[in-house]
Structures are given as structure tokens and as C-alpha cells.
mmCIF file of C-alpha atoms in Angstrom:
data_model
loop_
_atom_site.group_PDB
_atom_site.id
_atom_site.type_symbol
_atom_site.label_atom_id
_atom_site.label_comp_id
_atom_site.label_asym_id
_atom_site.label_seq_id
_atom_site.Cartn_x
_atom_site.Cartn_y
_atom_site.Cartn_z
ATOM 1 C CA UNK J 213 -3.177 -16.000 -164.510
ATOM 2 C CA UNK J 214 -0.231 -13.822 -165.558
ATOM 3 C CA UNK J 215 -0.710 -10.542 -167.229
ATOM 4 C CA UNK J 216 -0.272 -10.550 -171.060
ATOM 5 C CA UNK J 217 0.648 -7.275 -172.878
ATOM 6 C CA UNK J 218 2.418 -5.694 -175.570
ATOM 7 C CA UNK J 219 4.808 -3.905 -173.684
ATOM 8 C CA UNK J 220 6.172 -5.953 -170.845
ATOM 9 C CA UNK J 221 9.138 -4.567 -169.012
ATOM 10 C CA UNK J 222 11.573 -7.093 -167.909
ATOM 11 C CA UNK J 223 11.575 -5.376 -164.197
ATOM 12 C CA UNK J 224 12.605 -6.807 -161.014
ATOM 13 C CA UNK J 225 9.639 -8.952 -159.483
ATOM 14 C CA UNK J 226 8.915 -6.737 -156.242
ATOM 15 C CA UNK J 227 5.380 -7.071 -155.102
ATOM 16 C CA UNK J 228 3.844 -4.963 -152.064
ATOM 17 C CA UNK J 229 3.048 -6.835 -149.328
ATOM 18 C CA UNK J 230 -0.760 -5.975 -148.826
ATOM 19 C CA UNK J 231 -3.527 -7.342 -146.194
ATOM 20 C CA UNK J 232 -4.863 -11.096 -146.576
ATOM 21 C CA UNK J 233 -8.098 -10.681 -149.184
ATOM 22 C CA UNK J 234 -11.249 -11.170 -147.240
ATOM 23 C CA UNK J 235 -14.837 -11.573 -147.791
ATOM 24 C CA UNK J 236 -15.931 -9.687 -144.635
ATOM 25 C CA UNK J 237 -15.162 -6.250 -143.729
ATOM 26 C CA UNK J 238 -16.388 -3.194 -141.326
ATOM 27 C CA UNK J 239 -19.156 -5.906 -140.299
ATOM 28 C CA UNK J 240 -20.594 -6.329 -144.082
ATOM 29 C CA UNK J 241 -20.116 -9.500 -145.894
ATOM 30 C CA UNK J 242 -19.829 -10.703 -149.587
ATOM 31 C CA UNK J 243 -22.911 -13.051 -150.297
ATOM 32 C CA UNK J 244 -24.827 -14.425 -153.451
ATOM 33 C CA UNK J 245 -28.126 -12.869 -153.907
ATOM 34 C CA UNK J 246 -27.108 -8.974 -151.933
ATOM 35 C CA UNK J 247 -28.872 -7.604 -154.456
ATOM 36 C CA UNK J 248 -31.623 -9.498 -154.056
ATOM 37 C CA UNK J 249 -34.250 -7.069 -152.692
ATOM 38 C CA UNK J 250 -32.708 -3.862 -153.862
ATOM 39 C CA UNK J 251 -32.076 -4.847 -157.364
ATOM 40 C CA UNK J 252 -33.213 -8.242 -157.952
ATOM 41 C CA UNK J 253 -32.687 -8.224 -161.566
ATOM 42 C CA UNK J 254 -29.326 -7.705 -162.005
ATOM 43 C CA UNK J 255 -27.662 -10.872 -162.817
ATOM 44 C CA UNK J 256 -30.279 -11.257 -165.668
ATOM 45 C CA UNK J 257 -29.236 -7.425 -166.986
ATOM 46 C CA UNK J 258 -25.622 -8.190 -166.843
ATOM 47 C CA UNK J 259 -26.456 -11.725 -168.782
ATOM 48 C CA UNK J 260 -28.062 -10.343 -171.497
ATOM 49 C CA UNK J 261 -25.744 -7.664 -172.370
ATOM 50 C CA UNK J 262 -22.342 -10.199 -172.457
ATOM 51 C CA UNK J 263 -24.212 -12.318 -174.114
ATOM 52 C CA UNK J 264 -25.219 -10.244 -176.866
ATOM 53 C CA UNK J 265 -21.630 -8.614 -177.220
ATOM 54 C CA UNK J 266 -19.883 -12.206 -176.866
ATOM 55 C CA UNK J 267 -22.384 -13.356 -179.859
ATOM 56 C CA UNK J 268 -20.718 -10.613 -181.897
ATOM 57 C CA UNK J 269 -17.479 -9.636 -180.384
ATOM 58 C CA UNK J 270 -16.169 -13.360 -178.948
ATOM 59 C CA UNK J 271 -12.652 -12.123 -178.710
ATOM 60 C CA UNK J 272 -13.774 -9.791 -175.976
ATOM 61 C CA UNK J 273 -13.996 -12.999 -173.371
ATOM 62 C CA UNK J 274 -10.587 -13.018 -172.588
ATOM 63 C CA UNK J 275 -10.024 -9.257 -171.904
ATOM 64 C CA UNK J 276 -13.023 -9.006 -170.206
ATOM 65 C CA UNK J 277 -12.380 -12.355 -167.562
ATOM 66 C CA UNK J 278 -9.084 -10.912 -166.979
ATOM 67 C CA UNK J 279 -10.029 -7.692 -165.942
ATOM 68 C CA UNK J 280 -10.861 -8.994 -162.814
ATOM 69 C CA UNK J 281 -8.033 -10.625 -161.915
ATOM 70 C CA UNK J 282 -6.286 -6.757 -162.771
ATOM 71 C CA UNK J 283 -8.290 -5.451 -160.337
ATOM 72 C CA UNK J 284 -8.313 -7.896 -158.068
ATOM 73 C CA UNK J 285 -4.626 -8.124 -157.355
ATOM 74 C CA UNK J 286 -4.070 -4.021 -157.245
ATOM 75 C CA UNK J 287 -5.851 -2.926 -154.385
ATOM 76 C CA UNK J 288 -7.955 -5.430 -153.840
ATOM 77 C CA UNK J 289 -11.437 -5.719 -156.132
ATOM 78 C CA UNK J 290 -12.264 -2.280 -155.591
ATOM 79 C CA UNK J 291 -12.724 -1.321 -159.170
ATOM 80 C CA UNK J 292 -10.100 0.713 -159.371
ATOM 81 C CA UNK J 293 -8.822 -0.573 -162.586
ATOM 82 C CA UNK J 294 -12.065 0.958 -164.517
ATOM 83 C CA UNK J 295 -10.721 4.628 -163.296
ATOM 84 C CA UNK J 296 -9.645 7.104 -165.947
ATOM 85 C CA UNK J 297 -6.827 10.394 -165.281
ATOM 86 C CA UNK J 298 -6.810 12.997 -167.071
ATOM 87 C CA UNK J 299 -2.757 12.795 -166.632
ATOM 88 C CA UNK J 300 -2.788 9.130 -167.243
ATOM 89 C CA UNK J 301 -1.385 7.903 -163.979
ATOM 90 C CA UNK J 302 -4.416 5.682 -163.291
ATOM 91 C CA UNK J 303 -4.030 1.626 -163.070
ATOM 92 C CA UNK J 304 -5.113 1.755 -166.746
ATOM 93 C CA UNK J 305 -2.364 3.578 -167.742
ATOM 94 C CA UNK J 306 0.061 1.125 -166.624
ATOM 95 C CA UNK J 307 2.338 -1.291 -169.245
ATOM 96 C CA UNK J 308 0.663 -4.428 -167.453
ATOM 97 C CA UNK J 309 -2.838 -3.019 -168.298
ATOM 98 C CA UNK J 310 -2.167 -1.587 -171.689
ATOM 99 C CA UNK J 311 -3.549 -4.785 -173.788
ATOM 100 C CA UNK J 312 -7.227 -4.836 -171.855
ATOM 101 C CA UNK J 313 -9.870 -4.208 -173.679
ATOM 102 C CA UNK J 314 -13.603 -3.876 -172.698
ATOM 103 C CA UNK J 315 -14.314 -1.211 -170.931
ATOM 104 C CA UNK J 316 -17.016 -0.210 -172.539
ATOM 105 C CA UNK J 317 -18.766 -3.222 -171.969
ATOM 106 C CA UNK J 318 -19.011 -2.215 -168.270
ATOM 107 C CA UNK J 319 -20.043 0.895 -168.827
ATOM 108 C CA UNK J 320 -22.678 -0.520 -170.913
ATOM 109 C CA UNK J 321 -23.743 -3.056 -167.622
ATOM 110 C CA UNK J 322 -23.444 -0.133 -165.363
ATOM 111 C CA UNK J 323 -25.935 2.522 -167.337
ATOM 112 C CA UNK J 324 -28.517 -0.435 -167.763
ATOM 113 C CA UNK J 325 -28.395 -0.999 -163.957
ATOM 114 C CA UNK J 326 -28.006 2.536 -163.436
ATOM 115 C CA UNK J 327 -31.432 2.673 -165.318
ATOM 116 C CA UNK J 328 -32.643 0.158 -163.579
ATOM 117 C CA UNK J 329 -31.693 0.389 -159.537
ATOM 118 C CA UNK J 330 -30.304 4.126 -159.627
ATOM 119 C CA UNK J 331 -26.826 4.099 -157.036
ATOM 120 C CA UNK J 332 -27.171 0.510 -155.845
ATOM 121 C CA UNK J 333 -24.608 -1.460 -157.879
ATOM 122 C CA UNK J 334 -21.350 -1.128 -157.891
ATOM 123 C CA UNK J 335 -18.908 -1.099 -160.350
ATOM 124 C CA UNK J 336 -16.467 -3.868 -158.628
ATOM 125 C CA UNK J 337 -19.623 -6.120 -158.353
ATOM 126 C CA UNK J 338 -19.984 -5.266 -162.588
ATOM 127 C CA UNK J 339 -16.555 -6.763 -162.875
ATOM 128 C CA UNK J 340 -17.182 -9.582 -160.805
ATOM 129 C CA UNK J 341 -20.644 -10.781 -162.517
ATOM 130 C CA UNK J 342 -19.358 -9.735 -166.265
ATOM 131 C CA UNK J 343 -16.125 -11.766 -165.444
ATOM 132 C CA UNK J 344 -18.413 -14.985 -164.994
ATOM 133 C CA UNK J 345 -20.543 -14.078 -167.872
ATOM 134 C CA UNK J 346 -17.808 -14.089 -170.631
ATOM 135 C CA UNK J 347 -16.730 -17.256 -169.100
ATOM 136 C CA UNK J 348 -19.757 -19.296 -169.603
ATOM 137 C CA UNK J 349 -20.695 -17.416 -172.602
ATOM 138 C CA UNK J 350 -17.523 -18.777 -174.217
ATOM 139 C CA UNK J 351 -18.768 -22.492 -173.095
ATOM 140 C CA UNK J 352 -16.991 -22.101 -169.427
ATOM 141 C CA UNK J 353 -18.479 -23.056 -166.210
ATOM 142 C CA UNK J 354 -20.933 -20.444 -164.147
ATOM 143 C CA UNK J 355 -20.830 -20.116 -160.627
ATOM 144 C CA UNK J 356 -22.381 -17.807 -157.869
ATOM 145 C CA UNK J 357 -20.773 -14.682 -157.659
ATOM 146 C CA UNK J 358 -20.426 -13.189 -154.201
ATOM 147 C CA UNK J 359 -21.922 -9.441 -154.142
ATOM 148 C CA UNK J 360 -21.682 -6.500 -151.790
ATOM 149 C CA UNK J 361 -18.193 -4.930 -152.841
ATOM 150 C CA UNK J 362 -18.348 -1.107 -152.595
ATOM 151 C CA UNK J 363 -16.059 1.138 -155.457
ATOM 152 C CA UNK J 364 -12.391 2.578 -154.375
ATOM 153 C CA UNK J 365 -11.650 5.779 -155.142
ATOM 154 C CA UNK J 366 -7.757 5.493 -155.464
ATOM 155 C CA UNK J 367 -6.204 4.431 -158.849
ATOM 156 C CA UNK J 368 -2.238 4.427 -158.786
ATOM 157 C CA UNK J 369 -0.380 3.614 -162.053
ATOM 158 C CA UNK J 370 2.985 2.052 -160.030
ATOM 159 C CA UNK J 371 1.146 0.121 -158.304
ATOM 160 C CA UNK J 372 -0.242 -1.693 -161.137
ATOM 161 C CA UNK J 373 2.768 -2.022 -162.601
ATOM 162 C CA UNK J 374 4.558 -3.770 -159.152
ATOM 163 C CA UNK J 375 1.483 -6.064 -158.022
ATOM 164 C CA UNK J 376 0.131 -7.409 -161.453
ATOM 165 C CA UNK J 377 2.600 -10.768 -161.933
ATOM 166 C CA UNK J 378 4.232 -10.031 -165.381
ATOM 167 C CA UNK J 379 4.385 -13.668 -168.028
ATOM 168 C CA UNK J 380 8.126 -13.753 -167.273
ATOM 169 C CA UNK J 381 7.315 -14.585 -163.453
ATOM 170 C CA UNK J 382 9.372 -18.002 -162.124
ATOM 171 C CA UNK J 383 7.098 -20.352 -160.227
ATOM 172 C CA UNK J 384 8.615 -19.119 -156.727
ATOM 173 C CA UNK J 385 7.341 -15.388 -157.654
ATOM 174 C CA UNK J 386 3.818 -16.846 -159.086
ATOM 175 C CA UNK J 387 3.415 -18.783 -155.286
ATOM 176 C CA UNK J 388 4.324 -15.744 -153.693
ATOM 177 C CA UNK J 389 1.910 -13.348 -155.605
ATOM 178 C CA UNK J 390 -0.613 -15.458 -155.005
ATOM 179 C CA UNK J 391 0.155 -16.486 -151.349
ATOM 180 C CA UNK J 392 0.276 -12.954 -150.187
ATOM 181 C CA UNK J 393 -3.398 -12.643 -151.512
ATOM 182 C CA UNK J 394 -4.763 -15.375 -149.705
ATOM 183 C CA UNK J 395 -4.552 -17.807 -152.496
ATOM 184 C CA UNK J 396 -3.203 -20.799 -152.507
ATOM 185 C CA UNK J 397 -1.460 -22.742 -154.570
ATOM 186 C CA UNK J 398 -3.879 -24.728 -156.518
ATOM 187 C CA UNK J 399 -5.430 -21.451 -156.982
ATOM 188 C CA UNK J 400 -2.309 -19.923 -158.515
ATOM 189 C CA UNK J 401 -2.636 -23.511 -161.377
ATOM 190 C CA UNK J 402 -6.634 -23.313 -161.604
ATOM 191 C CA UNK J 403 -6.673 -19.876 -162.226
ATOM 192 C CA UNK J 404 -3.516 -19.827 -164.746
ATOM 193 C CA UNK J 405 -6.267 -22.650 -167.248
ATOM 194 C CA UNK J 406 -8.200 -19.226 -168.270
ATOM 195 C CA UNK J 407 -5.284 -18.946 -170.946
ATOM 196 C CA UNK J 408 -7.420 -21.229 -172.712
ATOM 197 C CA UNK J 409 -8.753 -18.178 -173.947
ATOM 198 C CA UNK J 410 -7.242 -15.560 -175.383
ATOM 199 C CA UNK J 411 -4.766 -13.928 -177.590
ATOM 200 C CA UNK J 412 -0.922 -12.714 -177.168
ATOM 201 C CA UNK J 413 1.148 -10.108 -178.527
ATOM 202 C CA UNK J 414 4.525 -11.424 -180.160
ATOM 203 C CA UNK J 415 6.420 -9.005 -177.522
ATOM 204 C CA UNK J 416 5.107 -10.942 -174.421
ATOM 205 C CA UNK J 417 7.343 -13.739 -175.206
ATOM 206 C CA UNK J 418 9.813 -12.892 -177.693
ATOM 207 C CA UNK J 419 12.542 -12.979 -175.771
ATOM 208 C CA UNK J 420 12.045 -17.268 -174.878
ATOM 209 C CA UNK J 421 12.311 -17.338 -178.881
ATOM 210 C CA UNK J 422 15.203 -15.595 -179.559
ATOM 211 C CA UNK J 423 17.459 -14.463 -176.425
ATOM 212 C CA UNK J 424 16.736 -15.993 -173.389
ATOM 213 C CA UNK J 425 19.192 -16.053 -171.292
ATOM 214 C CA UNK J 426 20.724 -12.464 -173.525
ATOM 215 C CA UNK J 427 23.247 -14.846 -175.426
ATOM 216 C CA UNK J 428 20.855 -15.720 -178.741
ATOM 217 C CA UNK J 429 19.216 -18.430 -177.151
ATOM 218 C CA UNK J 430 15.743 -20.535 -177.343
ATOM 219 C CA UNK J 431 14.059 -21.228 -173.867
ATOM 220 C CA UNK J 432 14.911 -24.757 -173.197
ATOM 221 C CA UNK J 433 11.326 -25.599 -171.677
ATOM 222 C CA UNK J 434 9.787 -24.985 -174.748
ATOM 223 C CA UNK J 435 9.062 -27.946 -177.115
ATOM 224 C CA UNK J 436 11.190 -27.459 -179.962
ATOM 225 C CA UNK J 437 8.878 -28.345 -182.708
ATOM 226 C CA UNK J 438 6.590 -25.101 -180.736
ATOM 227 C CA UNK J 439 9.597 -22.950 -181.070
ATOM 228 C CA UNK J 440 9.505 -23.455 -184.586
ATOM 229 C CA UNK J 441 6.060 -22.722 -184.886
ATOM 230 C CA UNK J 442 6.129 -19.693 -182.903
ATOM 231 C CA UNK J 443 9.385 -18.272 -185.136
ATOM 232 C CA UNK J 444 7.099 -18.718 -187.997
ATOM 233 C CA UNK J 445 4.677 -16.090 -186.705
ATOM 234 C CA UNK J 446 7.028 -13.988 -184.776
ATOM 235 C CA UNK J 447 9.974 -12.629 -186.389
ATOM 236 C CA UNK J 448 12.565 -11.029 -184.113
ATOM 237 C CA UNK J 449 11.509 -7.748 -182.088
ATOM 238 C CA UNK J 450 8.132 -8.526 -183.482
ATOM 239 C CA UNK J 451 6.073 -6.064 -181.363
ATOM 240 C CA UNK J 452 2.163 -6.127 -182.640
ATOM 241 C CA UNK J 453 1.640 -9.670 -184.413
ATOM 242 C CA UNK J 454 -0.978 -11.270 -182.355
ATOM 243 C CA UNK J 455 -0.783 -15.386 -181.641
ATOM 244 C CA UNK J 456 -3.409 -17.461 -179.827
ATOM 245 C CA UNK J 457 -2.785 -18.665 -176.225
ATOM 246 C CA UNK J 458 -4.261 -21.995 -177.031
ATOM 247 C CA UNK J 459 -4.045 -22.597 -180.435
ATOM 248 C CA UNK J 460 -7.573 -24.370 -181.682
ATOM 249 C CA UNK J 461 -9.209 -23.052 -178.251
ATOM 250 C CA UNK J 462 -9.352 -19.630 -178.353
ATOM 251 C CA UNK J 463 -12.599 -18.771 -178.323
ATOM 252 C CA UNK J 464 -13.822 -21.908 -176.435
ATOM 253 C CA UNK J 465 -13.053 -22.364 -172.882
ATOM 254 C CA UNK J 466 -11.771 -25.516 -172.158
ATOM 255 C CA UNK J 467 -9.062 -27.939 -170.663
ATOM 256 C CA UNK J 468 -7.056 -28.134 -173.928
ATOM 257 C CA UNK J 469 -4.852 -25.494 -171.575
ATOM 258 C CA UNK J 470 -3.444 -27.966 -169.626
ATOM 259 C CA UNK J 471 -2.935 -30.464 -172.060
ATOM 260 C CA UNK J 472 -0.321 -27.846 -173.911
ATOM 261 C CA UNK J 473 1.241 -27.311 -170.717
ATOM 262 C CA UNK J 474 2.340 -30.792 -169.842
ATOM 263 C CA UNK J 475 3.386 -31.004 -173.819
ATOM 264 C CA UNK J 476 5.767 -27.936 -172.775
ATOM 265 C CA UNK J 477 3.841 -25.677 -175.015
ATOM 266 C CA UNK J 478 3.110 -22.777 -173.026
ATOM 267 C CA UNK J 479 3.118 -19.586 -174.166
ATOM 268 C CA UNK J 480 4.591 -17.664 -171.300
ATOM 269 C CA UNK J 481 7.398 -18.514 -169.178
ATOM 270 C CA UNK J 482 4.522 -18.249 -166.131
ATOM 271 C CA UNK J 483 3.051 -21.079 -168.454
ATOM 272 C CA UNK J 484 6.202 -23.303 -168.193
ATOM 273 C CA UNK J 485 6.867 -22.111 -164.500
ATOM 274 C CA UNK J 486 3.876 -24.786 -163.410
ATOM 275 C CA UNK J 487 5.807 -27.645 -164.662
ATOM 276 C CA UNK J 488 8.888 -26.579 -161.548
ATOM 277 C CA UNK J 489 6.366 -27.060 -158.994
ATOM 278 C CA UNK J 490 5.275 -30.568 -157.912
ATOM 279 C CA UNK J 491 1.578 -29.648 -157.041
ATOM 280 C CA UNK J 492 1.074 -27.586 -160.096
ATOM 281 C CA UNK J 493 2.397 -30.384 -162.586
ATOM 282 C CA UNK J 494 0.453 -32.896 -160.920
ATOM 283 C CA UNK J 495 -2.490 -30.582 -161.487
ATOM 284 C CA UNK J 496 -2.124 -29.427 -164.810
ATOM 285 C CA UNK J 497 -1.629 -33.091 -165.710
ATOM 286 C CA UNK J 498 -4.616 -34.726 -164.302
ATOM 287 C CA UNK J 499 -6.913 -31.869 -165.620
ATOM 288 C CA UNK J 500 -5.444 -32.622 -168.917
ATOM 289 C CA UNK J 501 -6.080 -36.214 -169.144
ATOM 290 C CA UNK J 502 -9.877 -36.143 -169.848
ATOM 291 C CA UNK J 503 -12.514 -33.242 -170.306
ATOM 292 C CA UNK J 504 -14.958 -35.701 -168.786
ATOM 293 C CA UNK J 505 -12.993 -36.360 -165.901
ATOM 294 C CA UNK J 506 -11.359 -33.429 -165.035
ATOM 295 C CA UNK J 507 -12.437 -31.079 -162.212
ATOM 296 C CA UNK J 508 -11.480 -27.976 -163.571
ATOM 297 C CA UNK J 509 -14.760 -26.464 -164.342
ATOM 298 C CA UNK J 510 -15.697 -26.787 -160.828
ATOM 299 C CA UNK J 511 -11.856 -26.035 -159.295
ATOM 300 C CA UNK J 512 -11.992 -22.826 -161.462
ATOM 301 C CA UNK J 513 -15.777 -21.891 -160.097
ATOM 302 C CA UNK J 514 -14.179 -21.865 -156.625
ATOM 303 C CA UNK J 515 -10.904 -19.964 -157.733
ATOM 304 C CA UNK J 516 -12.957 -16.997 -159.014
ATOM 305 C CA UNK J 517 -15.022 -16.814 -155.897
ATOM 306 C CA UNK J 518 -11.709 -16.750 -153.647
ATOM 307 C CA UNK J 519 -10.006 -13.988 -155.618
ATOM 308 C CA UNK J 520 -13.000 -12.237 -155.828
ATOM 309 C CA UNK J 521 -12.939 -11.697 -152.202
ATOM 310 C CA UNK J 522 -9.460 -10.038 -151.801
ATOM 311 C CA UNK J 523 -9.434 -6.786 -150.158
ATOM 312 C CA UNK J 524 -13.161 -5.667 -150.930
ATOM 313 C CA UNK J 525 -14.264 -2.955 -149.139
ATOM 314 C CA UNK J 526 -17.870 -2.921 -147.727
ATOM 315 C CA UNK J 527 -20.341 -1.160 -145.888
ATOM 316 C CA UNK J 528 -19.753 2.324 -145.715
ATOM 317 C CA UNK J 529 -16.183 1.764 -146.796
ATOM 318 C CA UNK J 530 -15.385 3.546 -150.526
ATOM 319 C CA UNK J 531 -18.454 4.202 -152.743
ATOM 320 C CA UNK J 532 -21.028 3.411 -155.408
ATOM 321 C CA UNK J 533 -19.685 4.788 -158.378
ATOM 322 C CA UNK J 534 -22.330 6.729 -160.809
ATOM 323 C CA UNK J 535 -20.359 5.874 -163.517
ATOM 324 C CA UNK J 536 -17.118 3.559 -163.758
ATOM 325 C CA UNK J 537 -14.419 5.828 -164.804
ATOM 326 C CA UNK J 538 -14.643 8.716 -162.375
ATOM 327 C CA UNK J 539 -15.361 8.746 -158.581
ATOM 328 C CA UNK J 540 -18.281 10.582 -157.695
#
């Protein structure tokens, strides 16, 4: 699940070396149903806002499912990628995070369930459940979310920019990103198929169009007949012209994904990078054989969970946010 934005700098690949996410900290644990007695309702509040917003706003999926991942990987999922500064050195701010979108949508979640169970929900949990919302709202699996994170209170604009893995990332730096998180490396493959929703700016991948390797070159992992395609929508130093991660699919989540992959149609070089790995190609190809047959739906339900437990904080650790954007 690489970031995609419109202003990726082609920086070194030089990720912090943080804890091992967990689902259990200070002696609280991550569970389905935490709310359940102090604000038993809140999976249904959370439903019915995405799905009225995805009814009218469907390109909002994408953002919206890949805000967690943003947060997850800085920090842990602490919410910290929801916090504003008034200087604009918060996570936000950073190039990587430039092309979400969506905000508001939590904010909407969060004053509903502030209305409803004053100070109990947190803002990382908001993330969580509106991340698996957007997903089945756009015809994607559901799954249980685990509840019980607590809000951070730090928000750091480098370190956004050094932990979020940027669409230029080799398979070696994808593995690593993702091993240092707990993640393995089917995770790294099941969680990269969400690019079967989703849109691109021009500037994200420009470079595998027209100067790869600096000397005027085409990426030679990229069909060809794609290139073309691609050239047609993106003239050189193109910077805002938006193109569809999966053509035909964008608004419908799906295995299609994979299927464009093992064609050697991907849109990012992160895309291509799962073809230089044997347990990603073998992956990406049997997912891409047969919607019927494929385990993705479920493999992806179990992804989500797993990166949804990196570096919470529980307990008393951090806070319950009164709104989203600003500690308390």
C-alpha cells in the first residue's frame, strides 16, 4: 500500500526503526465489541454516515481507506495523522500526506459519537471503523475491527515524510517497511490490492514514462502498449492530471488489481516491485485468476486487522481526543 501523491520527492528510502506493532499494551487490549457497554452504537453511527457520503462522494473511498494505513505506519495508529499546526509541521503537512482527502468525514463520525457517548471514542478507533466502512461500501469485504486505541498527542511532519513508503519503493524497501511493523510479507501484497481503488496524480509516476533511469527512458517493467496509454494522458512534467489506479475499477473494490499486476500494468514502481519477489508474484497471480476463487477478500480482512494493531497505545496511555484535529 504505497503512498500516492502529487508531490513525491525522489528521497533516499531511510525508515526509523520503531517498536514491533502490538495489540496489547500497559495491560489493555484491542478487542471487537470495547465499546460495547459504553457506547454500543457506534459501529451503526459510523455506518450510516460513510454510507451516506460514499452514496454521494464515491471517490472519497480511497482517501479515506488509506488514511489508515498513514497513520498507521507514523507512530503507530495513534491518530496522529488527523492533527492540525498552526505552523504546518504536523503529519498532514507532509509531501506523502498532501493528496488525502477526508478529513472531514471523521470529524463528521466523531461529533455524532461525541453526541452520542460524550469522551468515549477515540479518534484512532474513527479511523479504524471508517477505514472498513469505505471498503465495503465500495463492494469490499467487512471485517471486525479491533477497538480500544487511545489518541497520541504528537504529530511530526519528518517523520511522515521518512516512515510512509513513497510509490518509487523497490521490493527490498517495501519488505522492510513492512517487516519492521510486524507485517509480513503477504501482508505487504494483500494490502498493496486496495489500489483497486483509487486515483493518481500524473507526478507520482512520471518519471517510469519519461526518464527512468535520468537518460530519457521508459521503465522496462511496464507493458509497452500501458506506456502508451499512460503518455496519452500524461504529457511530460505533467503535475495535476489525475489517472485511475485500476482503470474500469475505480470505484469498485475488487481483484481486477492483481490481474493488472501480473499483465505488468501497475501504476507505481511499488506496483511492479511485487513481480521481483517470488511470494508476492505467486500471490498476486493466484488472486488474479478468479474472483470466485480468490482469497483476497478474506486475506485483506486479516491484513487490516494486523496493521491496525501497530503501536496503539491503550489504557491510560495518550488520550480521547474531543475533537480530531487538536489535542485536548
Amino acid at each position: 500500500m504505497a503512498i500516492n501523491n502529487s508531490n513525491c520527492l525522489l528521497i533516499s528510502l531511510t525508515f526509523f526503526l520503531i517498536a514491533f506493532g502490538s495489540n496489547h499494551a500497559n495491560g489493555e487490549v484491542l478487542k471487537v465489541g470495547f465499546y460495547h457497554k459504553t457506547c454500543p452504537h457506534v459501529e451503526l453511527i459510523s455506518k450510516e454516515i460513510v454510507d451516506d457520503v460514499i452514496s454521494r462522494v464515491p471517490s472519497l473511498a480511497a482517501p479515506l481507506l488509506r488514511m489508515h494505513y498513514h497513520d498507521c505506519f507514523v507512530r503507530g495508529c495513534d491518530g496522529s495523522v488527523l492533527l492540525d499546526s498552526p505552523t504546518k509541521q504536523a503529519e498532514k503537512d507532509s509531501i506523502p500526506n498532501l493528496s488525502l482527502r477526508g478529513y472531514q468525514i471523521i470529524d463528521k463520525v466523531k461529533t455524532a459519537l461525541e453526541k452520542a457517548c460524550p469522551g468515549i471514542i477515540s479518534c484512532a478507533d474513527i479511523v479504524a471503523l471508517v477505514a472498513r466502512d469505505v471498503t465495503v461500501a465500495v463492494k469490499g469485504p467487512s471485517w471486525e475491527v479491533e477497538t480500544g486505541r487511545r489518541d497520541g498527542s504528537v504529530s511530526n511532519i519528518t517523520e511522515a515524510l521518512f516512515n510512509l513508503i513513497p510509490p518509487f519503493a523497490n521490493i527490498t524497501s517495501l519488505k522492510q517497511g513492512f517487516l519492521q511493523r510486524g507485517l509480513s510479507v503477504k501482508d505487504l501484497v494483500v494490502l498493496s490490492g486496495s489500489h483497486t481503488i483509487g486515483i493518481s496524480h500524473c507526478s507520482s509516476f512520471n518519471n517510469r514514462l519519461y526518464n527512468f533511469t535520468g537518460k530519457g527512458d521508459t521503465d522496462p517493467s511496464l507493458d509497452p502498449n500501458y506506456i502508451k496509454n499512460l503518455k496519452k494522458k500524461c504529457p511530460p512534467n505533467d503535475q495535476n492530471t489525475l489517472v485511475e489506479m485500476d482503470p474500469g475499477s475505480v470505484r469498485t473494490f475488487d481483484n481486477s488489481y492483481y490481474k493488472l499486476v501480473a499483465k505488468r500494468r501497475g501504476l507505481f514502481t511499488s506496483d511492479s516491485a511485487l513481480l521481483d519477489d517470488s511470494e508476492t508474484k505467486d500471490y498476486l497471480k493466484k488472486q488474479g485468476i478468479n474472483q470466485y476463487g480468490s482469497t483476497f477478500f478474506k486475506d485483506f480482512g486479516e491484513s487490516m486487522v494486523k496493521m491496525g494493531r501497530v503501536q496503539v497505545l491503550t489504557g491510560n496511555q495518550g488520550e480521547i481526543r474531543k475533537v480530531c484535529s487538536r489535542i485536548n
